């Protein structure tokens, strides 16, 4: 009986942990939020300039020194600010995280992230969302994008947990 209770408790914990990693967003609501933030002229579509303007704004927000590039420390501070689960206890752990950040973002390996290096993923994301390639993102395209992301995440989690999705 004790084993059953322990097993049941473990399964409840595992289910709640898995639920914690599943996004709770609704693709419709997410699309509405993105449109509200990125459709600067409120014409119902997001053009490349509007999409990139938000990425430039984010770049400037991360570049706290204002020198036009993002250091590993600035990127680390931005990504982990206020996150209690990232209680960095040793400088070695922080250094390792910064090295991983730089491997992902610092394409030319000069020790800093330029505006172009940071904007490239935003430009690529625009192209992935703009399915009809008309250089405009509609709300419907955003909904489809977020539905795909949610579906892919669920599939990935099912595969990781041993479920076959059928």
GROMACS .gro file of C-alpha atoms in nm:
model
  166
    1UNK     CA    1   0.000   0.000   0.000
    2UNK     CA    2   0.285   0.240   0.085
    3UNK     CA    3   0.441   0.172  -0.255
    4UNK     CA    4   0.112   0.251  -0.427
    5UNK     CA    5   0.072   0.579  -0.236
    6UNK     CA    6   0.432   0.676  -0.315
    7UNK     CA    7   0.384   0.586  -0.680
    8UNK     CA    8   0.057   0.781  -0.699
    9UNK     CA    9   0.225   1.080  -0.536
   10UNK     CA   10   0.515   1.060  -0.778
   11UNK     CA   11   0.279   1.044  -1.077
   12UNK     CA   12   0.086   1.347  -0.955
   13UNK     CA   13   0.412   1.537  -0.915
   14UNK     CA   14   0.534   1.426  -1.258
   15UNK     CA   15   0.205   1.535  -1.417
   16UNK     CA   16   0.222   1.877  -1.251
   17UNK     CA   17   0.587   1.918  -1.356
   18UNK     CA   18   0.501   1.827  -1.715
   19UNK     CA   19   0.208   2.071  -1.706
   20UNK     CA   20   0.443   2.342  -1.580
   21UNK     CA   21   0.654   2.304  -1.895
   22UNK     CA   22   0.356   2.312  -2.129
   23UNK     CA   23   0.274   2.662  -2.244
   24UNK     CA   24  -0.057   2.788  -2.119
   25UNK     CA   25  -0.100   3.035  -2.401
   26UNK     CA   26  -0.385   3.037  -2.643
   27UNK     CA   27  -0.274   3.093  -3.004
   28UNK     CA   28  -0.567   3.331  -3.064
   29UNK     CA   29  -0.482   3.545  -2.760
   30UNK     CA   30  -0.112   3.536  -2.840
   31UNK     CA   31  -0.180   3.652  -3.196
   32UNK     CA   32  -0.389   3.939  -3.063
   33UNK     CA   33  -0.111   4.045  -2.824
   34UNK     CA   34   0.152   4.030  -3.099
   35UNK     CA   35  -0.067   4.233  -3.335
   36UNK     CA   36  -0.127   4.493  -3.064
   37UNK     CA   37   0.245   4.530  -2.997
   38UNK     CA   38   0.399   4.492  -3.343
   39UNK     CA   39   0.136   4.646  -3.575
   40UNK     CA   40   0.258   4.999  -3.507
   41UNK     CA   41   0.036   5.172  -3.764
   42UNK     CA   42  -0.269   4.961  -3.671
   43UNK     CA   43  -0.349   4.865  -4.031
   44UNK     CA   44  -0.416   4.500  -3.945
   45UNK     CA   45  -0.088   4.363  -4.081
   46UNK     CA   46   0.272   4.359  -3.963
   47UNK     CA   47   0.525   4.452  -4.228
   48UNK     CA   48   0.898   4.371  -4.207
   49UNK     CA   49   0.986   4.721  -4.083
   50UNK     CA   50   0.736   4.699  -3.796
   51UNK     CA   51   0.855   4.351  -3.704
   52UNK     CA   52   1.219   4.458  -3.709
   53UNK     CA   53   1.148   4.779  -3.516
   54UNK     CA   54   1.037   4.572  -3.218
   55UNK     CA   55   1.354   4.362  -3.242
   56UNK     CA   56   1.565   4.680  -3.253
   57UNK     CA   57   1.379   4.809  -2.947
   58UNK     CA   58   1.454   4.483  -2.764
   59UNK     CA   59   1.820   4.505  -2.872
   60UNK     CA   60   1.849   4.855  -2.723
   61UNK     CA   61   1.680   4.734  -2.405
   62UNK     CA   62   1.936   4.453  -2.365
   63UNK     CA   63   2.231   4.681  -2.454
   64UNK     CA   64   2.232   4.853  -2.116
   65UNK     CA   65   2.574   5.010  -2.176
   66UNK     CA   66   2.445   5.177  -2.493
   67UNK     CA   67   2.759   5.088  -2.688
   68UNK     CA   68   2.573   4.932  -2.982
   69UNK     CA   69   2.666   4.572  -2.901
   70UNK     CA   70   2.546   4.322  -2.643
   71UNK     CA   71   2.800   4.159  -2.416
   72UNK     CA   72   2.758   3.815  -2.269
   73UNK     CA   73   2.695   3.973  -1.929
   74UNK     CA   74   2.421   4.198  -2.070
   75UNK     CA   75   2.252   3.905  -2.242
   76UNK     CA   76   2.278   3.696  -1.926
   77UNK     CA   77   2.133   3.978  -1.714
   78UNK     CA   78   1.844   4.020  -1.957
   79UNK     CA   79   1.760   3.651  -1.986
   80UNK     CA   80   1.783   3.564  -1.619
   81UNK     CA   81   1.680   3.886  -1.444
   82UNK     CA   82   1.443   3.813  -1.161
   83UNK     CA   83   1.429   3.440  -1.222
   84UNK     CA   84   1.456   3.270  -0.886
   85UNK     CA   85   1.523   2.930  -1.043
   86UNK     CA   86   1.847   3.069  -1.184
   87UNK     CA   87   2.013   3.128  -0.849
   88UNK     CA   88   2.368   3.130  -0.983
   89UNK     CA   89   2.587   3.010  -0.700
   90UNK     CA   90   2.928   3.011  -0.864
   91UNK     CA   91   3.105   3.229  -1.118
   92UNK     CA   92   3.191   2.910  -1.313
   93UNK     CA   93   2.822   2.828  -1.367
   94UNK     CA   94   2.750   3.184  -1.482
   95UNK     CA   95   3.051   3.175  -1.715
   96UNK     CA   96   2.930   2.847  -1.866
   97UNK     CA   97   2.585   2.993  -1.929
   98UNK     CA   98   2.735   3.304  -2.088
   99UNK     CA   99   2.958   3.087  -2.310
  100UNK     CA  100   2.648   2.897  -2.427
  101UNK     CA  101   2.464   3.222  -2.496
  102UNK     CA  102   2.757   3.350  -2.701
  103UNK     CA  103   2.784   3.025  -2.897
  104UNK     CA  104   2.423   3.072  -3.002
  105UNK     CA  105   2.426   3.444  -3.080
  106UNK     CA  106   2.786   3.556  -3.153
  107UNK     CA  107   2.817   3.422  -3.507
  108UNK     CA  108   3.139   3.604  -3.594
  109UNK     CA  109   3.301   3.500  -3.262
  110UNK     CA  110   3.416   3.851  -3.172
  111UNK     CA  111   3.294   3.828  -2.812
  112UNK     CA  112   2.991   4.052  -2.857
  113UNK     CA  113   2.651   4.035  -3.021
  114UNK     CA  114   2.599   4.292  -3.293
  115UNK     CA  115   2.261   4.431  -3.393
  116UNK     CA  116   2.267   4.223  -3.713
  117UNK     CA  117   2.347   3.905  -3.520
  118UNK     CA  118   2.052   3.973  -3.289
  119UNK     CA  119   1.814   4.077  -3.570
  120UNK     CA  120   1.884   3.779  -3.796
  121UNK     CA  121   1.656   3.543  -3.595
  122UNK     CA  122   1.377   3.803  -3.603
  123UNK     CA  123   1.408   3.832  -3.980
  124UNK     CA  124   1.400   3.453  -4.012
  125UNK     CA  125   1.096   3.434  -3.785
  126UNK     CA  126   0.915   3.690  -4.000
  127UNK     CA  127   0.972   3.470  -4.304
  128UNK     CA  128   0.848   3.158  -4.119
  129UNK     CA  129   0.528   3.335  -4.010
  130UNK     CA  130   0.460   3.499  -4.350
  131UNK     CA  131   0.338   3.177  -4.513
  132UNK     CA  132   0.200   3.340  -4.829
  133UNK     CA  133   0.526   3.535  -4.880
  134UNK     CA  134   0.350   3.868  -4.938
  135UNK     CA  135   0.581   4.048  -4.691
  136UNK     CA  136   0.291   4.104  -4.452
  137UNK     CA  137   0.193   3.908  -4.145
  138UNK     CA  138  -0.179   3.885  -4.081
  139UNK     CA  139  -0.349   3.783  -3.760
  140UNK     CA  140  -0.446   3.451  -3.924
  141UNK     CA  141  -0.081   3.382  -4.006
  142UNK     CA  142   0.012   3.456  -3.645
  143UNK     CA  143  -0.257   3.220  -3.515
  144UNK     CA  144  -0.132   2.947  -3.748
  145UNK     CA  145   0.226   3.010  -3.637
  146UNK     CA  146   0.141   2.980  -3.267
  147UNK     CA  147  -0.073   2.672  -3.331
  148UNK     CA  148   0.224   2.508  -3.508
  149UNK     CA  149   0.457   2.599  -3.223
  150UNK     CA  150   0.217   2.458  -2.965
  151UNK     CA  151   0.164   2.140  -3.170
  152UNK     CA  152   0.540   2.093  -3.215
  153UNK     CA  153   0.603   2.141  -2.846
  154UNK     CA  154   0.336   1.890  -2.749
  155UNK     CA  155   0.474   1.640  -3.001
  156UNK     CA  156   0.827   1.688  -2.868
  157UNK     CA  157   0.710   1.638  -2.510
  158UNK     CA  158   0.509   1.329  -2.606
  159UNK     CA  159   0.815   1.181  -2.776
  160UNK     CA  160   1.031   1.259  -2.474
  161UNK     CA  161   0.782   1.094  -2.240
  162UNK     CA  162   0.759   0.782  -2.458
  163UNK     CA  163   0.412   0.846  -2.596
  164UNK     CA  164   0.371   0.785  -2.967
  165UNK     CA  165   0.107   1.055  -3.023
  166UNK     CA  166  -0.161   0.810  -3.142
   0.00000   0.00000   0.00000
